[in-house]
Amino acid sequence: MTRRVHPESMGFRTFKAVRRAARERAAPVRQRQRAALAGAVAVLAAANVLNNRVAPRLAPLTSAATVGVLLAVARRRGISWSEVGFQEGSRGLLIGGALASAVAGAYGVGIALPATRGFFRDERALALSPARVAEEALIQVPFGTVLLEEVGFRGVVHALVARSHGPVTATAVSSALFGLWHVLPAIDMLTANPALGRLAAGEDPTPGKPSTREVSRAVAGSVVATALAGVVFCELRRRGGLAAPSLLHVATNSLGYLFARLAPADASR
């Protein structure tokens, strides 16, 4: 006796077969996506060490080369320029310009108040000649720091993760990596600006050589703070492309050199 096969069961088996075939086809694509992301992270890690420990003065060159490699990785995986964040140029400039102006105003208030002006006394800036301060503010920060961090984290890493896991996961992953990126700079910051370093660690910002515990807490605090900043930068990227977070980033860092020189010397004592 011949057993009848219900058409609906045949359709369900066909659907399962189609899904299985689709997953099998997608597996190599996901593997290539993960490999591209791992490669991008490895390139960023190497650049971080070069820029912070090996050749800091060559950071603009290192960063430009790294950005070229990262963009090549993204384009090879089919990421469009728009997905990277090269969009909304005019809107991004307006948003970023407004936020940069707000940073300048906040810094001005900060050095005017005795309670906060000590946080602007960064020994790295104070030890530099005027020419070197100009180099840091106009070359090293925009091209050695911001270019790489914005294209690297808000651009390429964000786009690679968003392609397979969506924008929310992309924001979380890129921001977490951005926080970890600041481990070495946080150690340098605590040496150059103990008051700000202790503030990041949740300690009393009083003068004195930082302890190992303070260094650990300052690094952890910096990682968390910069990861949260990364979330804000990703939102700015969504609204105004890479131009918006880039302008805010440049203002935050470059103006720090200027206001460190403007802060009265007796405020840090």
PDB file of N, CA and C in Angstrom, residues 70-71 73-87 154-156 158-160 163 237 242:
ATOM      1  N   LEU A  70      42.874  50.181   6.199  1.00  0.00           N
ATOM      2  CA  LEU A  70      41.530  49.897   6.698  1.00  0.00           C
ATOM      3  C   LEU A  70      40.460  50.125   5.629  1.00  0.00           C
ATOM      4  N   LEU A  71      40.595  51.196   4.880  1.00  0.00           N
ATOM      5  CA  LEU A  71      39.627  51.461   3.812  1.00  0.00           C
ATOM      6  C   LEU A  71      39.717  50.403   2.722  1.00  0.00           C
ATOM      7  N   VAL A  73      40.523  47.274   3.215  1.00  0.00           N
ATOM      8  CA  VAL A  73      39.856  46.099   3.773  1.00  0.00           C
ATOM      9  C   VAL A  73      38.340  46.232   3.628  1.00  0.00           C
ATOM     10  N   ALA A  74      37.823  47.405   3.980  1.00  0.00           N
ATOM     11  CA  ALA A  74      36.378  47.620   3.907  1.00  0.00           C
ATOM     12  C   ALA A  74      35.870  47.541   2.473  1.00  0.00           C
ATOM     13  N   ARG A  75      36.566  48.178   1.559  1.00  0.00           N
ATOM     14  CA  ARG A  75      36.126  48.172   0.163  1.00  0.00           C
ATOM     15  C   ARG A  75      36.198  46.773  -0.431  1.00  0.00           C
ATOM     16  N   ARG A  76      37.200  46.013  -0.025  1.00  0.00           N
ATOM     17  CA  ARG A  76      37.326  44.643  -0.515  1.00  0.00           C
ATOM     18  C   ARG A  76      36.144  43.783  -0.070  1.00  0.00           C
ATOM     19  N   ARG A  77      35.586  44.108   1.078  1.00  0.00           N
ATOM     20  CA  ARG A  77      34.411  43.383   1.565  1.00  0.00           C
ATOM     21  C   ARG A  77      33.111  43.973   1.032  1.00  0.00           C
ATOM     22  N   GLY A  78      33.196  44.908   0.110  1.00  0.00           N
ATOM     23  CA  GLY A  78      31.999  45.458  -0.501  1.00  0.00           C
ATOM     24  C   GLY A  78      31.342  46.571   0.276  1.00  0.00           C
ATOM     25  N   ILE A  79      32.040  47.127   1.274  1.00  0.00           N
ATOM     26  CA  ILE A  79      31.485  48.240   2.051  1.00  0.00           C
ATOM     27  C   ILE A  79      31.539  49.510   1.209  1.00  0.00           C
ATOM     28  N   SER A  80      30.419  50.203   1.122  1.00  0.00           N
ATOM     29  CA  SER A  80      30.362  51.440   0.332  1.00  0.00           C
ATOM     30  C   SER A  80      30.935  52.604   1.121  1.00  0.00           C
ATOM     31  N   TRP A  81      31.256  53.679   0.418  1.00  0.00           N
ATOM     32  CA  TRP A  81      31.750  54.891   1.080  1.00  0.00           C
ATOM     33  C   TRP A  81      30.701  55.445   2.037  1.00  0.00           C
ATOM     34  N   SER A  82      29.444  55.333   1.654  1.00  0.00           N
ATOM     35  CA  SER A  82      28.368  55.818   2.518  1.00  0.00           C
ATOM     36  C   SER A  82      28.292  55.006   3.808  1.00  0.00           C
ATOM     37  N   GLU A  83      28.482  53.681   3.704  1.00  0.00           N
ATOM     38  CA  GLU A  83      28.464  52.838   4.903  1.00  0.00           C
ATOM     39  C   GLU A  83      29.620  53.175   5.842  1.00  0.00           C
ATOM     40  N   VAL A  84      30.751  53.561   5.279  1.00  0.00           N
ATOM     41  CA  VAL A  84      31.899  53.948   6.099  1.00  0.00           C
ATOM     42  C   VAL A  84      31.609  55.235   6.865  1.00  0.00           C
ATOM     43  N   GLY A  85      30.768  56.087   6.297  1.00  0.00           N
ATOM     44  CA  GLY A  85      30.429  57.330   6.976  1.00  0.00           C
ATOM     45  C   GLY A  85      30.735  58.579   6.185  1.00  0.00           C
ATOM     46  N   PHE A  86      31.166  58.418   4.942  1.00  0.00           N
ATOM     47  CA  PHE A  86      31.445  59.577   4.098  1.00  0.00           C
ATOM     48  C   PHE A  86      30.149  60.035   3.445  1.00  0.00           C
ATOM     49  N   GLN A  87      29.340  60.688   4.249  1.00  0.00           N
ATOM     50  CA  GLN A  87      28.027  61.160   3.815  1.00  0.00           C
ATOM     51  C   GLN A  87      27.618  62.331   4.699  1.00  0.00           C
ATOM     52  N   ARG A 154      34.612  54.583  14.062  1.00  0.00           N
ATOM     53  CA  ARG A 154      33.276  54.979  13.611  1.00  0.00           C
ATOM     54  C   ARG A 154      33.049  54.688  12.129  1.00  0.00           C
ATOM     55  N   GLY A 155      34.121  54.483  11.387  1.00  0.00           N
ATOM     56  CA  GLY A 155      33.989  54.207   9.966  1.00  0.00           C
ATOM     57  C   GLY A 155      34.050  52.736   9.647  1.00  0.00           C
ATOM     58  N   VAL A 156      35.264  52.188   9.567  1.00  0.00           N
ATOM     59  CA  VAL A 156      35.460  50.830   9.058  1.00  0.00           C
ATOM     60  C   VAL A 156      34.929  49.764  10.015  1.00  0.00           C
ATOM     61  N   HIS A 158      32.805  50.003  12.494  1.00  0.00           N
ATOM     62  CA  HIS A 158      31.349  50.139  12.599  1.00  0.00           C
ATOM     63  C   HIS A 158      30.661  49.560  11.369  1.00  0.00           C
ATOM     64  N   ALA A 159      31.174  49.856  10.195  1.00  0.00           N
ATOM     65  CA  ALA A 159      30.542  49.380   8.956  1.00  0.00           C
ATOM     66  C   ALA A 159      30.646  47.873   8.809  1.00  0.00           C
ATOM     67  N   LEU A 160      31.790  47.299   9.164  1.00  0.00           N
ATOM     68  CA  LEU A 160      31.959  45.849   9.053  1.00  0.00           C
ATOM     69  C   LEU A 160      31.001  45.109   9.980  1.00  0.00           C
ATOM     70  N   ARG A 163      27.215  45.574   8.890  1.00  0.00           N
ATOM     71  CA  ARG A 163      26.823  44.804   7.712  1.00  0.00           C
ATOM     72  C   ARG A 163      26.221  43.448   8.099  1.00  0.00           C
ATOM     73  N   ARG A 237      27.805  60.280  14.199  1.00  0.00           N
ATOM     74  CA  ARG A 237      28.062  59.723  12.870  1.00  0.00           C
ATOM     75  C   ARG A 237      26.758  59.407  12.162  1.00  0.00           C
ATOM     76  N   LEU A 242      30.865  61.083   9.247  1.00  0.00           N
ATOM     77  CA  LEU A 242      32.096  61.175  10.035  1.00  0.00           C
ATOM     78  C   LEU A 242      32.511  62.608  10.329  1.00  0.00           C
TER      79      LEU A 242
END
